[in-house]
Amino acid sequence: MTSALKLQFMTSPGCIRRAPAVPGAGKGHGSLRQQAAWISRSKRGLIRAVVNSDQNKSAATETATKSVDSSNNVNGSSLSVASSSSKERVVDVRAVITVRKKMKEKLTEKIEDQWEFFINGIGQGISIQLISEEIDPVTNSGKSVESAVRGWMPKPSSHPNIVEYGADFTVPSDFGKPGAVLITNLHGKEFYLAEIVVHGFDEGPMFFPANTWIHSRNDNPESRIIFRNRAYLPSQTPAGIKDLRREDLLSIRGNGKGERKPHDRIYDYALYNDLGNPDKDDDLARPVLGTDEKPYPRRCRTGRPPAKIDPLCESRIEKPHPVYVPRDETFEEIKQNTFSAGRLKALLHNLIPSIAASLSSSDIPFTCFSDIDNLYNSGFVLKEDDQTVVQNPFIGPLMRRVLSVSERLLKYDTPAIIKMDRFAWLRDNEFARQTLAGVNPVNIEILKEFPIVSKLDPDVYGPPESAITKELIEEELHGMTVEQAMEEKRLFILDYHDMLLPFVDKINALPDRKSYASRTVFFYNKAKMLRPIVIELSLPPTPSSPQNKHVYTHGHDATTHWIWKLAKAHVCSNDCGIHQLVNHWLRTHASMEAYIIAAHRHLSSMHPIFMLLHPHMRYTLEINALARQSLINGGGIIEASFFPGKYAMEVSSAAYKSMWRFDKEALPADLIRRGLAVEDPSMPCGVKLMIEDYPYASDGLLIWSAIKEWVESYVEHFYSEPNSVESDVELQAWWSDVKNKGHYNKRNEPWWPKLNTKEDLSGIVTIMIWTASGQHAAINFGQYPFGGYVPNRPTLMRKLIPQEHEPGYEKFISNPQRTFLSSLPTQLQATKVMAVQDTLSTHSADEEYLGQVNRLHRHWTNDPVVLEIFNKFSAKLEEIENTINKRNKDASLKARCGAGIPPYELLIPTSGPGVTGRGIPNSISI
């Protein structure tokens, strides 16, 4: 190293921690570090080591113990060691810093990379500081040594997108073990730090997993804190890094003020006040969710300014501009590429608004079933008179090239539900089977009371008694009475009446939307088959029809046969909306967001529960932000494609208010609540199913049991001492945040679990991991396999069922097929839904499945006991996969096996990329 270069390094403001000019002058978070650095430099000089100029130094793991004079250079290094004596034994160590580059780079980015590579190599790009777990008695903070990342590893990484750098330190022999690393990025832009490995200590290589973006000091002068891969409860934190643990959490929480910047990693809460866009159009105004009147979980705060027209609403950022999420929550490149490809596919399939306007002539009903089949066989046809679309100035060059290739576009893959039997959807047994083994198997309940009575206000919604009579049911019970069937637990119900009736009038006032509030009763016969026996479709009462309820049975003549088909289609429409807005969005996406924000705010990255939950939080905030931007927003795809229209999120809020309970999100508790299981201590999960052939429940209980066993063993390992859960300040603060901030509107509910014992903790964490993994997989990845065929699961209906006294009845009699098809979504609406379902059902190539660890995160813990427990968990999941595969070949299980019946694979743990209808990712990542 030349004298000039050495001087430049020594005086570089980035190679030491920045300190205020006087003690206590630091502003904001990080002042503890600043003041400690100031005191350290003032009292005893800077402890620092610069990388050796000798590039032929021996291997990084070589350890040498030497006696040196602290005033001299060692092997060309500039070394200043604080010591009261003139001699001190020191140890040479090396840190290997792994930086990940983009896979696809523009020419300018490649040039920038080469420059950064050079700057890092000469020690001017990254400053690194090791912090000991032991206290320096002078500063009363962790001992520290500082260096610069300098030089390049002699052997380049085998991974083409990985670059490794080295930094050498000479540390006192009494330094102790490093527990944290401080990284300062001196470049003008961020970089992605994968991990840091420190070699040279007696314990062997020490891993500091990062997997994080390191901001430029131009954006934020504070260094980033990276902790070692060792879990500590707060009370067990080594003294040298205790302040850093607290400081890191403070920086993550922020101060609740200001608009968040892209480089920020601040987690805070906000109301759902960003769905509407009143500044753009009055019709796009939407109510705020999260109020006492319209309760909802909290989302991640962005701090955007209020809308001009309505100050209670946040201003919108429309795509393609990104919505803020904490920096490390954004999609990694592989995921982004997969999602972008899906969005491009959705763009083509949706025909985007400007194309849709030009293709308005194509927004017509399906006129025959072959029109639907052509979506898979031939594709959606761009008509000759619509070729002017290609010249539309608003269409980009890529789209123009696609449209110019051929008249045919928008060809879809054949959905699994019709791949083996294209007529299965018509049959009653398939309609019933999907309530147990379809994409929404979580709403069917046992019929607990008869007569069926509404809980809605009779002064507003009419007589509470259902129009489903005992006589109607008993006609289908083969000699049994209703009382006998209920006693034998053979009657079940899909009941959306109370949830939807308050919205029906408003929905039906929307153009081309017609809906009912439905109830469907099923009978579980002696052949162990479930079949629908009666459907009730209700409208709000009118003066002329105070009991505005219509009851349908399948009948035996042609007319009642077709009306029964229409009734089932309306039930499926209700089911689709509740599935998407309540079971999918609310109960998994929205609820998990609150848990994730609380975890980052109050659990240090070295907390064992944070380390346990971390894989189950990946990508969720980003996918939720994208959904609020273009999926569930005012005028978004859900409103355009599902029956509640502009009232979609209000329906979701009403469901949250009336039925969401954290304790009932546990799978066994949910099954018991719905009467689909009873408590039975002799069974593995403590419950016995009322319908043994219930694929979602039987497979789900296997997954639930494996998660529960893994979590209990993990928690036992860290919380073996009495009162260790109660005394964990971070854990208690996290759980308080979940209840009192994340789910603010439910904060006073008595059903929240206590957090006093390790059993309490295991139960809470098991629910969260199940929600993020098995529960989400079961209700998400079957969306295209089941919903990709529109007649099987129409997301909206455009006509009510014709009645005899109405003008449309004669048209129905003369052409029932046309009436049925014209009641379904239009061709354009259908292609929108199919595109979205296809995207939501797609696994990314970098998906992390339950029981697996991403190879880039392989050093997530150094605890051999934890690794052994995790390996057992992984092995258990492999056994479960084999068990499910065997069940799918068991001819006695008619809900998952039989002629033309697709196997139930949604809870098979592993999958390849794409739309596979199987696989349980660790987290809600799509």
PDB file of N, CA and C in Angstrom, residues 774-858:
ATOM      1  N   GLY A 774     -49.442 -23.978   4.955  1.00  0.00           N
ATOM      2  CA  GLY A 774     -50.469 -24.933   4.535  1.00  0.00           C
ATOM      3  C   GLY A 774     -51.798 -24.302   4.198  1.00  0.00           C
ATOM      4  N   GLN A 775     -52.288 -23.391   5.044  1.00  0.00           N
ATOM      5  CA  GLN A 775     -53.598 -22.796   4.804  1.00  0.00           C
ATOM      6  C   GLN A 775     -53.611 -21.997   3.508  1.00  0.00           C
ATOM      7  N   HIS A 776     -52.591 -21.175   3.305  1.00  0.00           N
ATOM      8  CA  HIS A 776     -52.549 -20.377   2.069  1.00  0.00           C
ATOM      9  C   HIS A 776     -52.417 -21.268   0.843  1.00  0.00           C
ATOM     10  N   ALA A 777     -51.575 -22.284   0.926  1.00  0.00           N
ATOM     11  CA  ALA A 777     -51.393 -23.178  -0.228  1.00  0.00           C
ATOM     12  C   ALA A 777     -52.706 -23.855  -0.604  1.00  0.00           C
ATOM     13  N   ALA A 778     -53.449 -24.292   0.402  1.00  0.00           N
ATOM     14  CA  ALA A 778     -54.687 -25.040   0.139  1.00  0.00           C
ATOM     15  C   ALA A 778     -55.742 -24.197  -0.557  1.00  0.00           C
ATOM     16  N   ILE A 779     -55.742 -22.875  -0.315  1.00  0.00           N
ATOM     17  CA  ILE A 779     -56.798 -22.046  -0.907  1.00  0.00           C
ATOM     18  C   ILE A 779     -56.292 -21.118  -1.997  1.00  0.00           C
ATOM     19  N   ASN A 780     -55.015 -21.243  -2.354  1.00  0.00           N
ATOM     20  CA  ASN A 780     -54.491 -20.381  -3.414  1.00  0.00           C
ATOM     21  C   ASN A 780     -54.136 -21.124  -4.688  1.00  0.00           C
ATOM     22  N   PHE A 781     -53.340 -22.176  -4.576  1.00  0.00           N
ATOM     23  CA  PHE A 781     -52.746 -22.754  -5.773  1.00  0.00           C
ATOM     24  C   PHE A 781     -53.698 -23.625  -6.584  1.00  0.00           C
ATOM     25  N   GLY A 782     -54.940 -23.748  -6.139  1.00  0.00           N
ATOM     26  CA  GLY A 782     -55.946 -24.433  -6.943  1.00  0.00           C
ATOM     27  C   GLY A 782     -56.840 -23.470  -7.706  1.00  0.00           C
ATOM     28  N   GLN A 783     -56.500 -22.183  -7.677  1.00  0.00           N
ATOM     29  CA  GLN A 783     -57.405 -21.204  -8.282  1.00  0.00           C
ATOM     30  C   GLN A 783     -57.591 -21.425  -9.782  1.00  0.00           C
ATOM     31  N   TYR A 784     -56.493 -21.587 -10.504  1.00  0.00           N
ATOM     32  CA  TYR A 784     -56.665 -21.849 -11.942  1.00  0.00           C
ATOM     33  C   TYR A 784     -57.103 -23.287 -12.215  1.00  0.00           C
ATOM     34  N   PRO A 785     -56.532 -24.298 -11.544  1.00  0.00           N
ATOM     35  CA  PRO A 785     -57.010 -25.671 -11.801  1.00  0.00           C
ATOM     36  C   PRO A 785     -58.509 -25.841 -11.630  1.00  0.00           C
ATOM     37  N   PHE A 786     -59.134 -25.129 -10.680  1.00  0.00           N
ATOM     38  CA  PHE A 786     -60.581 -25.246 -10.475  1.00  0.00           C
ATOM     39  C   PHE A 786     -61.353 -24.103 -11.125  1.00  0.00           C
ATOM     40  N   GLY A 787     -60.800 -22.894 -11.082  1.00  0.00           N
ATOM     41  CA  GLY A 787     -61.539 -21.733 -11.572  1.00  0.00           C
ATOM     42  C   GLY A 787     -61.277 -21.374 -13.011  1.00  0.00           C
ATOM     43  N   GLY A 788     -60.292 -22.012 -13.621  1.00  0.00           N
ATOM     44  CA  GLY A 788     -59.966 -21.695 -15.011  1.00  0.00           C
ATOM     45  C   GLY A 788     -61.038 -22.095 -15.995  1.00  0.00           C
ATOM     46  N   TYR A 789     -61.986 -22.945 -15.562  1.00  0.00           N
ATOM     47  CA  TYR A 789     -63.144 -23.274 -16.402  1.00  0.00           C
ATOM     48  C   TYR A 789     -64.329 -22.510 -15.835  1.00  0.00           C
ATOM     49  N   VAL A 790     -64.757 -21.489 -16.541  1.00  0.00           N
ATOM     50  CA  VAL A 790     -65.716 -20.520 -16.000  1.00  0.00           C
ATOM     51  C   VAL A 790     -67.010 -21.147 -15.494  1.00  0.00           C
ATOM     52  N   PRO A 791     -67.636 -22.073 -16.204  1.00  0.00           N
ATOM     53  CA  PRO A 791     -68.896 -22.625 -15.684  1.00  0.00           C
ATOM     54  C   PRO A 791     -68.738 -23.361 -14.353  1.00  0.00           C
ATOM     55  N   ASN A 792     -67.547 -23.865 -14.067  1.00  0.00           N
ATOM     56  CA  ASN A 792     -67.352 -24.586 -12.810  1.00  0.00           C
ATOM     57  C   ASN A 792     -67.388 -23.648 -11.616  1.00  0.00           C
ATOM     58  N   ARG A 793     -66.760 -22.468 -11.746  1.00  0.00           N
ATOM     59  CA  ARG A 793     -66.724 -21.501 -10.649  1.00  0.00           C
ATOM     60  C   ARG A 793     -66.861 -20.095 -11.213  1.00  0.00           C
ATOM     61  N   PRO A 794     -68.071 -19.708 -11.656  1.00  0.00           N
ATOM     62  CA  PRO A 794     -68.241 -18.333 -12.142  1.00  0.00           C
ATOM     63  C   PRO A 794     -68.026 -17.344 -11.001  1.00  0.00           C
ATOM     64  N   THR A 795     -67.221 -16.337 -11.235  1.00  0.00           N
ATOM     65  CA  THR A 795     -66.906 -15.372 -10.177  1.00  0.00           C
ATOM     66  C   THR A 795     -67.994 -14.315 -10.019  1.00  0.00           C
ATOM     67  N   LEU A 796     -68.871 -14.209 -10.999  1.00  0.00           N
ATOM     68  CA  LEU A 796     -70.026 -13.317 -10.890  1.00  0.00           C
ATOM     69  C   LEU A 796     -71.129 -13.856 -11.781  1.00  0.00           C
ATOM     70  N   MET A 797     -72.352 -13.427 -11.490  1.00  0.00           N
ATOM     71  CA  MET A 797     -73.503 -13.753 -12.332  1.00  0.00           C
ATOM     72  C   MET A 797     -74.127 -12.440 -12.782  1.00  0.00           C
ATOM     73  N   ARG A 798     -74.600 -12.424 -14.020  1.00  0.00           N
ATOM     74  CA  ARG A 798     -75.115 -11.174 -14.592  1.00  0.00           C
ATOM     75  C   ARG A 798     -76.641 -11.148 -14.674  1.00  0.00           C
ATOM     76  N   LYS A 799     -77.274 -12.254 -14.299  1.00  0.00           N
ATOM     77  CA  LYS A 799     -78.737 -12.312 -14.339  1.00  0.00           C
ATOM     78  C   LYS A 799     -79.255 -13.107 -13.144  1.00  0.00           C
ATOM     79  N   LEU A 800     -80.421 -12.711 -12.643  1.00  0.00           N
ATOM     80  CA  LEU A 800     -81.116 -13.524 -11.658  1.00  0.00           C
ATOM     81  C   LEU A 800     -81.790 -14.686 -12.361  1.00  0.00           C
ATOM     82  N   ILE A 801     -82.208 -15.690 -11.605  1.00  0.00           N
ATOM     83  CA  ILE A 801     -82.889 -16.840 -12.191  1.00  0.00           C
ATOM     84  C   ILE A 801     -84.273 -16.397 -12.662  1.00  0.00           C
ATOM     85  N   PRO A 802     -84.623 -16.663 -13.904  1.00  0.00           N
ATOM     86  CA  PRO A 802     -85.923 -16.211 -14.415  1.00  0.00           C
ATOM     87  C   PRO A 802     -87.096 -16.883 -13.693  1.00  0.00           C
ATOM     88  N   GLN A 803     -88.095 -16.070 -13.368  1.00  0.00           N
ATOM     89  CA  GLN A 803     -89.315 -16.570 -12.741  1.00  0.00           C
ATOM     90  C   GLN A 803     -90.439 -16.636 -13.776  1.00  0.00           C
ATOM     91  N   GLU A 804     -91.435 -17.456 -13.499  1.00  0.00           N
ATOM     92  CA  GLU A 804     -92.469 -17.723 -14.502  1.00  0.00           C
ATOM     93  C   GLU A 804     -93.203 -16.480 -14.955  1.00  0.00           C
ATOM     94  N   HIS A 805     -93.402 -15.517 -14.074  1.00  0.00           N
ATOM     95  CA  HIS A 805     -94.170 -14.327 -14.433  1.00  0.00           C
ATOM     96  C   HIS A 805     -93.324 -13.260 -15.109  1.00  0.00           C
ATOM     97  N   GLU A 806     -92.034 -13.513 -15.324  1.00  0.00           N
ATOM     98  CA  GLU A 806     -91.135 -12.508 -15.885  1.00  0.00           C
ATOM     99  C   GLU A 806     -90.961 -12.695 -17.388  1.00  0.00           C
ATOM    100  N   PRO A 807     -90.671 -11.584 -18.098  1.00  0.00           N
ATOM    101  CA  PRO A 807     -90.540 -11.668 -19.564  1.00  0.00           C
ATOM    102  C   PRO A 807     -89.446 -12.626 -20.021  1.00  0.00           C
ATOM    103  N   GLY A 808     -88.329 -12.695 -19.281  1.00  0.00           N
ATOM    104  CA  GLY A 808     -87.224 -13.537 -19.720  1.00  0.00           C
ATOM    105  C   GLY A 808     -87.468 -15.023 -19.570  1.00  0.00           C
ATOM    106  N   TYR A 809     -88.591 -15.381 -18.944  1.00  0.00           N
ATOM    107  CA  TYR A 809     -88.831 -16.808 -18.699  1.00  0.00           C
ATOM    108  C   TYR A 809     -89.047 -17.573 -20.000  1.00  0.00           C
ATOM    109  N   GLU A 810     -89.746 -16.960 -20.939  1.00  0.00           N
ATOM    110  CA  GLU A 810     -89.999 -17.642 -22.216  1.00  0.00           C
ATOM    111  C   GLU A 810     -88.701 -17.868 -22.985  1.00  0.00           C
ATOM    112  N   LYS A 811     -87.799 -16.876 -22.925  1.00  0.00           N
ATOM    113  CA  LYS A 811     -86.503 -17.061 -23.583  1.00  0.00           C
ATOM    114  C   LYS A 811     -85.730 -18.203 -22.922  1.00  0.00           C
ATOM    115  N   PHE A 812     -85.838 -18.298 -21.617  1.00  0.00           N
ATOM    116  CA  PHE A 812     -85.179 -19.394 -20.904  1.00  0.00           C
ATOM    117  C   PHE A 812     -85.742 -20.740 -21.351  1.00  0.00           C
ATOM    118  N   ILE A 813     -87.053 -20.845 -21.452  1.00  0.00           N
ATOM    119  CA  ILE A 813     -87.676 -22.106 -21.854  1.00  0.00           C
ATOM    120  C   ILE A 813     -87.253 -22.487 -23.268  1.00  0.00           C
ATOM    121  N   SER A 814     -87.168 -21.501 -24.143  1.00  0.00           N
ATOM    122  CA  SER A 814     -86.850 -21.803 -25.539  1.00  0.00           C
ATOM    123  C   SER A 814     -85.378 -22.119 -25.750  1.00  0.00           C
ATOM    124  N   ASN A 815     -84.502 -21.531 -24.918  1.00  0.00           N
ATOM    125  CA  ASN A 815     -83.068 -21.791 -25.089  1.00  0.00           C
ATOM    126  C   ASN A 815     -82.369 -21.695 -23.734  1.00  0.00           C
ATOM    127  N   PRO A 816     -82.508 -22.714 -22.910  1.00  0.00           N
ATOM    128  CA  PRO A 816     -81.945 -22.658 -21.551  1.00  0.00           C
ATOM    129  C   PRO A 816     -80.416 -22.547 -21.546  1.00  0.00           C
ATOM    130  N   GLN A 817     -79.762 -23.154 -22.520  1.00  0.00           N
ATOM    131  CA  GLN A 817     -78.299 -23.076 -22.571  1.00  0.00           C
ATOM    132  C   GLN A 817     -77.844 -21.637 -22.769  1.00  0.00           C
ATOM    133  N   ARG A 818     -78.507 -20.907 -23.662  1.00  0.00           N
ATOM    134  CA  ARG A 818     -78.135 -19.513 -23.906  1.00  0.00           C
ATOM    135  C   ARG A 818     -78.373 -18.673 -22.645  1.00  0.00           C
ATOM    136  N   THR A 819     -79.477 -18.937 -21.961  1.00  0.00           N
ATOM    137  CA  THR A 819     -79.747 -18.205 -20.716  1.00  0.00           C
ATOM    138  C   THR A 819     -78.667 -18.486 -19.687  1.00  0.00           C
ATOM    139  N   PHE A 820     -78.278 -19.747 -19.580  1.00  0.00           N
ATOM    140  CA  PHE A 820     -77.232 -20.114 -18.619  1.00  0.00           C
ATOM    141  C   PHE A 820     -75.922 -19.416 -18.956  1.00  0.00           C
ATOM    142  N   LEU A 821     -75.496 -19.503 -20.208  1.00  0.00           N
ATOM    143  CA  LEU A 821     -74.213 -18.925 -20.598  1.00  0.00           C
ATOM    144  C   LEU A 821     -74.224 -17.400 -20.518  1.00  0.00           C
ATOM    145  N   SER A 822     -75.356 -16.788 -20.853  1.00  0.00           N
ATOM    146  CA  SER A 822     -75.426 -15.322 -20.800  1.00  0.00           C
ATOM    147  C   SER A 822     -75.479 -14.813 -19.360  1.00  0.00           C
ATOM    148  N   SER A 823     -75.732 -15.710 -18.412  1.00  0.00           N
ATOM    149  CA  SER A 823     -75.703 -15.320 -16.995  1.00  0.00           C
ATOM    150  C   SER A 823     -74.284 -15.326 -16.439  1.00  0.00           C
ATOM    151  N   LEU A 824     -73.391 -16.029 -17.108  1.00  0.00           N
ATOM    152  CA  LEU A 824     -72.001 -16.122 -16.657  1.00  0.00           C
ATOM    153  C   LEU A 824     -71.247 -14.845 -17.026  1.00  0.00           C
ATOM    154  N   PRO A 825     -70.004 -14.694 -16.554  1.00  0.00           N
ATOM    155  CA  PRO A 825     -69.187 -13.561 -16.986  1.00  0.00           C
ATOM    156  C   PRO A 825     -69.049 -13.520 -18.502  1.00  0.00           C
ATOM    157  N   THR A 826     -68.860 -12.311 -19.044  1.00  0.00           N
ATOM    158  CA  THR A 826     -68.645 -12.177 -20.483  1.00  0.00           C
ATOM    159  C   THR A 826     -67.303 -12.795 -20.859  1.00  0.00           C
ATOM    160  N   GLN A 827     -67.070 -12.869 -22.143  1.00  0.00           N
ATOM    161  CA  GLN A 827     -65.800 -13.442 -22.596  1.00  0.00           C
ATOM    162  C   GLN A 827     -64.617 -12.617 -22.085  1.00  0.00           C
ATOM    163  N   LEU A 828     -64.737 -11.306 -22.115  1.00  0.00           N
ATOM    164  CA  LEU A 828     -63.641 -10.467 -21.647  1.00  0.00           C
ATOM    165  C   LEU A 828     -63.466 -10.584 -20.142  1.00  0.00           C
ATOM    166  N   GLN A 829     -64.571 -10.595 -19.387  1.00  0.00           N
ATOM    167  CA  GLN A 829     -64.488 -10.783 -17.938  1.00  0.00           C
ATOM    168  C   GLN A 829     -63.860 -12.130 -17.603  1.00  0.00           C
ATOM    169  N   ALA A 830     -64.243 -13.137 -18.344  1.00  0.00           N
ATOM    170  CA  ALA A 830     -63.712 -14.481 -18.085  1.00  0.00           C
ATOM    171  C   ALA A 830     -62.213 -14.542 -18.318  1.00  0.00           C
ATOM    172  N   THR A 831     -61.745 -13.902 -19.415  1.00  0.00           N
ATOM    173  CA  THR A 831     -60.311 -13.956 -19.683  1.00  0.00           C
ATOM    174  C   THR A 831     -59.526 -13.175 -18.629  1.00  0.00           C
ATOM    175  N   LYS A 832     -60.109 -12.092 -18.099  1.00  0.00           N
ATOM    176  CA  LYS A 832     -59.449 -11.370 -17.010  1.00  0.00           C
ATOM    177  C   LYS A 832     -59.269 -12.274 -15.797  1.00  0.00           C
ATOM    178  N   VAL A 833     -60.347 -12.936 -15.413  1.00  0.00           N
ATOM    179  CA  VAL A 833     -60.295 -13.812 -14.240  1.00  0.00           C
ATOM    180  C   VAL A 833     -59.296 -14.941 -14.459  1.00  0.00           C
ATOM    181  N   MET A 834     -59.336 -15.541 -15.622  1.00  0.00           N
ATOM    182  CA  MET A 834     -58.437 -16.657 -15.903  1.00  0.00           C
ATOM    183  C   MET A 834     -56.981 -16.221 -15.856  1.00  0.00           C
ATOM    184  N   ALA A 835     -56.704 -15.018 -16.366  1.00  0.00           N
ATOM    185  CA  ALA A 835     -55.329 -14.514 -16.344  1.00  0.00           C
ATOM    186  C   ALA A 835     -54.857 -14.319 -14.918  1.00  0.00           C
ATOM    187  N   VAL A 836     -55.694 -13.712 -14.092  1.00  0.00           N
ATOM    188  CA  VAL A 836     -55.318 -13.468 -12.701  1.00  0.00           C
ATOM    189  C   VAL A 836     -55.162 -14.783 -11.951  1.00  0.00           C
ATOM    190  N   GLN A 837     -56.094 -15.692 -12.129  1.00  0.00           N
ATOM    191  CA  GLN A 837     -56.014 -16.983 -11.440  1.00  0.00           C
ATOM    192  C   GLN A 837     -54.774 -17.759 -11.871  1.00  0.00           C
ATOM    193  N   ASP A 838     -54.438 -17.650 -13.151  1.00  0.00           N
ATOM    194  CA  ASP A 838     -53.247 -18.317 -13.649  1.00  0.00           C
ATOM    195  C   ASP A 838     -51.991 -17.756 -12.963  1.00  0.00           C
ATOM    196  N   THR A 839     -51.922 -16.427 -12.848  1.00  0.00           N
ATOM    197  CA  THR A 839     -50.775 -15.792 -12.195  1.00  0.00           C
ATOM    198  C   THR A 839     -50.701 -16.167 -10.717  1.00  0.00           C
ATOM    199  N   LEU A 840     -51.847 -16.134 -10.025  1.00  0.00           N
ATOM    200  CA  LEU A 840     -51.859 -16.426  -8.595  1.00  0.00           C
ATOM    201  C   LEU A 840     -51.575 -17.891  -8.295  1.00  0.00           C
ATOM    202  N   SER A 841     -51.777 -18.752  -9.277  1.00  0.00           N
ATOM    203  CA  SER A 841     -51.560 -20.188  -9.069  1.00  0.00           C
ATOM    204  C   SER A 841     -50.151 -20.628  -9.445  1.00  0.00           C
ATOM    205  N   THR A 842     -49.289 -19.683  -9.836  1.00  0.00           N
ATOM    206  CA  THR A 842     -47.967 -20.013 -10.362  1.00  0.00           C
ATOM    207  C   THR A 842     -46.898 -19.987  -9.281  1.00  0.00           C
ATOM    208  N   HIS A 843     -46.114 -21.051  -9.204  1.00  0.00           N
ATOM    209  CA  HIS A 843     -44.951 -21.102  -8.309  1.00  0.00           C
ATOM    210  C   HIS A 843     -43.750 -20.476  -9.012  1.00  0.00           C
ATOM    211  N   SER A 844     -43.021 -19.660  -8.267  1.00  0.00           N
ATOM    212  CA  SER A 844     -41.779 -19.078  -8.768  1.00  0.00           C
ATOM    213  C   SER A 844     -40.674 -20.122  -8.761  1.00  0.00           C
ATOM    214  N   ALA A 845     -39.661 -19.888  -9.607  1.00  0.00           N
ATOM    215  CA  ALA A 845     -38.521 -20.814  -9.649  1.00  0.00           C
ATOM    216  C   ALA A 845     -37.715 -20.781  -8.354  1.00  0.00           C
ATOM    217  N   ASP A 846     -37.798 -19.674  -7.596  1.00  0.00           N
ATOM    218  CA  ASP A 846     -37.035 -19.595  -6.340  1.00  0.00           C
ATOM    219  C   ASP A 846     -37.914 -19.855  -5.128  1.00  0.00           C
ATOM    220  N   GLU A 847     -39.040 -20.534  -5.343  1.00  0.00           N
ATOM    221  CA  GLU A 847     -39.951 -20.831  -4.231  1.00  0.00           C
ATOM    222  C   GLU A 847     -39.235 -21.634  -3.152  1.00  0.00           C
ATOM    223  N   GLU A 848     -39.502 -21.298  -1.909  1.00  0.00           N
ATOM    224  CA  GLU A 848     -38.973 -22.046  -0.774  1.00  0.00           C
ATOM    225  C   GLU A 848     -40.127 -22.811  -0.148  1.00  0.00           C
ATOM    226  N   TYR A 849     -40.057 -24.120  -0.191  1.00  0.00           N
ATOM    227  CA  TYR A 849     -41.162 -24.955   0.283  1.00  0.00           C
ATOM    228  C   TYR A 849     -40.966 -25.362   1.738  1.00  0.00           C
ATOM    229  N   LEU A 850     -42.074 -25.706   2.364  1.00  0.00           N
ATOM    230  CA  LEU A 850     -42.083 -26.065   3.770  1.00  0.00           C
ATOM    231  C   LEU A 850     -41.086 -27.196   4.026  1.00  0.00           C
ATOM    232  N   GLY A 851     -40.247 -27.000   5.035  1.00  0.00           N
ATOM    233  CA  GLY A 851     -39.251 -28.010   5.362  1.00  0.00           C
ATOM    234  C   GLY A 851     -37.967 -27.890   4.577  1.00  0.00           C
ATOM    235  N   GLN A 852     -37.875 -26.871   3.730  1.00  0.00           N
ATOM    236  CA  GLN A 852     -36.669 -26.654   2.942  1.00  0.00           C
ATOM    237  C   GLN A 852     -36.039 -25.325   3.324  1.00  0.00           C
ATOM    238  N   VAL A 853     -34.738 -25.204   3.081  1.00  0.00           N
ATOM    239  CA  VAL A 853     -34.019 -23.967   3.328  1.00  0.00           C
ATOM    240  C   VAL A 853     -33.345 -23.549   2.037  1.00  0.00           C
ATOM    241  N   ASN A 854     -33.536 -22.316   1.645  1.00  0.00           N
ATOM    242  CA  ASN A 854     -32.855 -21.770   0.479  1.00  0.00           C
ATOM    243  C   ASN A 854     -31.357 -21.924   0.666  1.00  0.00           C
ATOM    244  N   ARG A 855     -30.672 -22.361  -0.384  1.00  0.00           N
ATOM    245  CA  ARG A 855     -29.225 -22.606  -0.249  1.00  0.00           C
ATOM    246  C   ARG A 855     -28.471 -21.325   0.119  1.00  0.00           C
ATOM    247  N   LEU A 856     -29.030 -20.164  -0.227  1.00  0.00           N
ATOM    248  CA  LEU A 856     -28.392 -18.908   0.143  1.00  0.00           C
ATOM    249  C   LEU A 856     -28.611 -18.568   1.614  1.00  0.00           C
ATOM    250  N   HIS A 857     -29.537 -19.292   2.265  1.00  0.00           N
ATOM    251  CA  HIS A 857     -29.808 -19.066   3.686  1.00  0.00           C
ATOM    252  C   HIS A 857     -29.370 -20.268   4.527  1.00  0.00           C
ATOM    253  N   ARG A 858     -28.433 -21.051   4.002  1.00  0.00           N
ATOM    254  CA  ARG A 858     -28.107 -22.326   4.649  1.00  0.00           C
ATOM    255  C   ARG A 858     -27.439 -22.145   6.010  1.00  0.00           C
TER     256      ARG A 858
END
